[in-house]
Tab-separated table of C-alpha atoms in Angstrom:
chain	number	residue	atom	x	y	z
A	152	MET	CA	63.032	63.950	-54.002
A	153	ASN	CA	59.336	64.633	-54.002
A	154	LYS	CA	57.856	61.362	-55.407
A	155	LEU	CA	60.007	59.457	-52.752
A	156	THR	CA	58.567	61.527	-50.213
A	157	SER	CA	54.894	61.247	-51.605
A	158	LYS	CA	55.328	57.768	-51.529
A	159	LYS	CA	56.492	57.213	-48.003
A	160	LEU	CA	53.565	59.448	-47.016
A	161	ALA	CA	50.826	56.982	-48.646
A	162	SER	CA	52.699	54.470	-47.234
A	163	TRP	CA	52.491	55.697	-43.593
A	164	ILE	CA	48.551	56.656	-44.333
A	165	LEU	CA	47.816	52.948	-45.572
A	166	SER	CA	49.742	51.718	-42.694
A	167	ALA	CA	47.785	54.159	-39.989
A	168	VAL	CA	44.371	53.307	-41.974
A	169	PHE	CA	45.166	49.654	-41.602
A	170	LEU	CA	45.757	49.485	-37.973
A	171	ALA	CA	42.383	51.982	-37.382
A	172	PHE	CA	40.914	49.281	-39.548
A	173	VAL	CA	42.092	46.422	-37.256
A	174	ALA	CA	41.524	48.585	-34.010
A	175	VAL	CA	38.145	48.893	-35.113
A	176	PHE	CA	37.475	45.061	-35.631
A	177	SER	CA	38.755	44.305	-32.663
A	178	LEU	CA	36.631	46.059	-30.646
A	179	LEU	CA	33.378	45.044	-32.236
A	180	ASP	CA	34.267	41.425	-32.180
A	181	GLN	CA	34.925	41.591	-28.705
A	182	PRO	CA	30.957	41.643	-27.251
A	183	TYR	CA	30.289	38.825	-29.453
A	184	ALA	CA	33.397	36.722	-28.342
A	185	LEU	CA	32.299	37.533	-24.741
A	186	ALA	CA	28.772	36.798	-25.312
A	187	GLN	CA	29.771	33.122	-26.520
A	188	SER	CA	32.311	32.859	-23.988
A	189	GLN	CA	29.404	33.313	-21.360
A	190	SER	CA	27.387	31.357	-23.358
A	191	GLU	CA	29.656	27.975	-23.508
A	192	THR	CA	30.697	28.980	-19.407
A	193	LEU	CA	26.753	29.171	-17.976
A	194	PRO	CA	24.922	26.152	-17.406
A	195	THR	CA	21.857	24.757	-19.318
A	196	PRO	CA	18.608	25.452	-17.927
A	197	THR	CA	16.972	22.201	-16.993
A	198	GLU	CA	13.451	21.826	-17.230
A	199	SER	CA	11.875	21.654	-13.832
A	200	VAL	CA	9.983	18.015	-13.474
A	201	PRO	CA	7.045	17.939	-10.600
A	202	PRO	CA	8.019	15.246	-8.191
A	203	THR	CA	5.956	11.836	-8.849
A	204	VAL	CA	3.115	11.970	-6.643
A	205	VAL	CA	2.193	8.296	-5.450
A	206	SER	CA	-1.369	7.943	-4.274
A	207	PRO	CA	-1.685	5.908	-0.907
A	208	ALA	CA	-3.262	2.412	-1.525
A	209	PRO	CA	-7.160	2.795	-0.204
A	210	ALA	CA	-7.472	1.391	2.990
A	211	THR	CA	-9.143	-2.078	2.654
A	212	PRO	CA	-12.405	-2.047	4.772
A	213	PRO	CA	-12.408	-4.739	7.954
A	214	THR	CA	-14.250	-7.953	6.584
A	215	MET	CA	-17.643	-7.939	8.394
A	216	TRP	CA	-19.181	-11.906	8.872
A	217	ALA	CA	-22.659	-11.981	8.840
A	218	VAL	CA	-24.041	-12.364	12.167
A	219	ASP	CA	-26.959	-15.066	12.363
A	220	PRO	CA	-29.824	-13.378	14.439
A	221	VAL	CA	-31.312	-16.429	15.156
A	222	ALA	CA	-28.340	-18.474	16.241
A	223	ALA	CA	-27.041	-15.415	18.175
A	224	ASN	CA	-30.480	-15.606	19.918
A	225	VAL	CA	-30.352	-19.477	20.691
A	226	ARG	CA	-27.183	-18.539	22.247
A	227	ARG	CA	-28.880	-15.980	24.389
A	228	LEU	CA	-31.512	-18.434	25.074
A	229	LEU	CA	-29.280	-21.389	26.196
A	230	THR	CA	-27.114	-19.100	28.188
A	231	THR	CA	-29.718	-16.848	29.952
A	232	ASN	CA	-32.884	-18.674	30.213
A	233	GLU	CA	-34.934	-15.667	28.818
A	234	CYS	CA	-35.289	-14.443	25.467
A	235	VAL	CA	-38.452	-11.926	25.418
A	236	GLY	CA	-39.740	-10.921	22.195
A	237	CYS	CA	-36.865	-12.472	20.303
A	238	ASN	CA	-36.620	-14.505	16.784
A	239	LEU	CA	-36.271	-18.071	16.863
A	240	TYR	CA	-37.589	-19.007	13.577
A	241	GLU	CA	-37.047	-22.304	12.491
A	242	ALA	CA	-34.810	-22.408	15.679
A	243	GLN	CA	-33.497	-25.745	16.542
A	244	LEU	CA	-33.944	-26.652	19.963
A	245	GLU	CA	-35.119	-30.349	19.804
A	246	GLY	CA	-34.457	-31.712	23.290
A	247	ALA	CA	-33.584	-28.525	24.633
A	248	ASN	CA	-34.059	-27.957	28.407
A	249	LEU	CA	-36.028	-24.597	28.865
A	250	GLN	CA	-37.779	-25.231	32.117
A	251	SER	CA	-39.261	-22.013	33.391
A	252	ALA	CA	-37.533	-20.050	30.743
A	253	ASN	CA	-39.149	-16.620	29.428
A	254	LEU	CA	-40.127	-16.556	25.932
A	255	GLU	CA	-42.871	-14.208	25.850
A	256	GLY	CA	-44.172	-12.750	22.605
A	257	ALA	CA	-40.933	-14.640	21.072
A	258	ASN	CA	-41.503	-15.866	17.277
A	259	LEU	CA	-40.674	-19.800	17.186
A	260	GLN	CA	-42.528	-19.972	13.776
A	261	LYS	CA	-41.269	-23.715	12.454
A	262	ALA	CA	-38.985	-24.202	15.568
A	263	GLU	CA	-37.942	-27.488	16.142
A	264	LEU	CA	-38.884	-28.124	19.588
A	265	GLU	CA	-39.663	-32.107	20.045
A	266	LYS	CA	-38.916	-33.893	23.194
A	267	ALA	CA	-37.961	-30.621	24.875
A	268	ASN	CA	-38.277	-29.305	28.325
A	269	LEU	CA	-40.697	-26.388	28.429
A	270	GLN	CA	-42.560	-27.443	32.139
A	271	GLY	CA	-43.046	-24.000	33.432
A	272	THR	CA	-42.074	-21.899	30.437
A	273	ASN	CA	-43.915	-18.827	29.606
A	274	LEU	CA	-44.579	-18.426	25.822
A	275	GLN	CA	-47.576	-15.865	26.579
A	276	ALA	CA	-48.802	-14.375	22.768
A	277	ALA	CA	-45.855	-16.502	21.213
A	278	ASP	CA	-45.712	-17.211	17.680
A	279	LEU	CA	-45.893	-21.363	17.585
A	280	ARG	CA	-46.989	-21.422	14.162
A	281	GLU	CA	-46.181	-24.802	12.823
A	282	VAL	CA	-43.777	-25.299	15.322
A	283	ASP	CA	-42.922	-28.882	16.529
A	284	LEU	CA	-43.742	-30.033	19.856
A	285	SER	CA	-44.519	-33.316	19.687
A	286	LYS	CA	-43.491	-35.255	22.768
A	287	ALA	CA	-42.413	-31.961	24.731
A	288	ASN	CA	-43.137	-31.678	28.389
A	289	ILE	CA	-45.191	-28.639	28.012
A	290	ALA	CA	-46.928	-29.046	31.939
A	291	GLY	CA	-47.638	-25.793	33.675
A	292	ALA	CA	-46.354	-23.564	30.825
A	293	ASN	CA	-48.121	-20.417	29.991
A	294	LEU	CA	-49.404	-20.558	26.263
A	295	ALA	CA	-52.072	-18.061	26.962
A	296	GLY	CA	-52.751	-15.984	23.447
A	297	ALA	CA	-50.271	-18.046	21.963
A	298	ASN	CA	-50.483	-18.654	18.044
A	299	LEU	CA	-50.692	-22.631	17.690
A	300	TYR	CA	-51.759	-22.850	14.139
A	301	ASP	CA	-50.769	-26.197	12.217
A	302	ALA	CA	-48.758	-26.785	15.387
A	303	ASP	CA	-47.838	-30.302	15.943
A	304	LEU	CA	-48.370	-31.242	19.598
A	305	GLU	CA	-48.606	-35.250	19.160
A	306	ALA	CA	-47.897	-36.904	22.514
A	307	ALA	CA	-47.216	-33.933	24.475
A	308	ASN	CA	-47.608	-33.416	28.100
A	309	LEU	CA	-49.801	-30.548	28.206
A	310	GLN	CA	-51.136	-30.940	32.383
A	311	GLY	CA	-51.704	-28.107	33.931
A	312	THR	CA	-50.974	-25.734	30.776
A	313	ASN	CA	-52.349	-22.427	30.509
A	314	LEU	CA	-54.002	-22.272	26.604
A	315	SER	CA	-56.644	-19.819	27.632
A	316	GLY	CA	-57.211	-17.856	24.521
A	317	ALA	CA	-54.641	-19.843	22.382
A	318	ASN	CA	-55.272	-20.618	18.431
A	319	LEU	CA	-54.765	-24.196	18.387
A	320	GLN	CA	-56.694	-24.547	14.812
A	321	LYS	CA	-55.523	-27.164	12.688
A	322	ALA	CA	-53.219	-28.200	15.593
A	323	ASP	CA	-52.244	-32.046	15.802
A	324	LEU	CA	-52.923	-32.872	19.729
A	325	GLN	CA	-52.901	-36.531	19.164
A	326	LYS	CA	-52.677	-38.629	22.209
A	327	THR	CA	-52.165	-35.437	24.548
A	328	ASN	CA	-53.482	-34.748	28.062
A	329	LEU	CA	-55.857	-31.847	28.228
A	330	ALA	CA	-57.689	-33.219	31.209
A	331	THR	CA	-56.191	-30.349	33.741
A	332	ALA	CA	-54.945	-27.661	30.946
A	333	ASN	CA	-56.595	-24.664	30.843
A	334	ILE	CA	-58.347	-24.234	27.159
A	335	GLN	CA	-60.973	-21.776	28.097
A	336	GLY	CA	-61.552	-19.378	24.544
A	337	ALA	CA	-58.873	-21.420	22.864
A	338	ASN	CA	-59.575	-21.976	19.217
A	339	LEU	CA	-59.515	-25.765	18.594
A	340	LEU	CA	-61.362	-25.629	15.031
A	341	GLY	CA	-59.966	-28.388	12.791
A	342	ALA	CA	-57.444	-29.729	15.651
A	343	ASP	CA	-56.653	-33.706	15.474
A	344	LEU	CA	-58.062	-34.541	19.098
A	345	GLU	CA	-57.636	-38.336	18.115
A	346	ASP	CA	-57.299	-40.290	21.354
A	347	ALA	CA	-56.525	-37.100	23.315
A	348	VAL	CA	-57.697	-36.850	26.803
A	349	VAL	CA	-60.046	-33.798	27.111
A	350	PRO	CA	-61.873	-32.331	29.553
A	351	PRO	CA	-65.380	-33.034	30.799
A	352	GLY	CA	-67.635	-31.356	28.082
A	353	MET	CA	-65.105	-31.050	25.235
A	354	MET	CA	-66.096	-33.782	23.329
A	355	ALA	CA	-69.696	-32.267	23.042
A	356	GLN	CA	-68.219	-28.936	21.883
A	357	TYR	CA	-65.959	-30.742	19.350
A	358	PRO	CA	-67.904	-33.980	17.783
A	359	TYR	CA	-66.291	-34.256	14.878
A	360	GLN	CA	-62.703	-33.953	15.662
A	361	TYR	CA	-62.739	-36.994	18.111
A	362	GLN	CA	-62.100	-40.263	15.939
């Protein structure tokens, strides 16, 4: 009887220990299962990618067309009949009507003025070096103090022209009429006066320039 009781008691104790062990194991496993469940349900954080910044295309500057100052001055002269102190270097004014124009102090070096009408034009102190004034009408024009070095004035009309103090050195004055022109103080050294009509006494002043 005692043996049977001992066996039952031992069986009961083993069952109790087993149940306790299972309970403890279940309690220990709960936080792990909960953590695993949370890790499965929580969304995986993604890396924050900054938005791509697109730089605006650089503004294209407006096309700047070069302005020819001489051409602009020619237009101004032909429109307004005046261009005081203008740059008209190598200007193409052949046959132009510039009667009574105001070109005081203008730069007309190497300009083309063949057969141009410059009657009564103000060219005082103008730069006319190497200019082509052949066959031009310059009657009554004011060329006082103008620089006409090596200018071509062949067959130009210079009647009544004011050339006082002008530089006509090496200028071509062939077939010009200087009879009524004011050439007081003008420099005619080396000028070509072949077949030119000159004031009385001028031939004695420049005897070697008449051929």
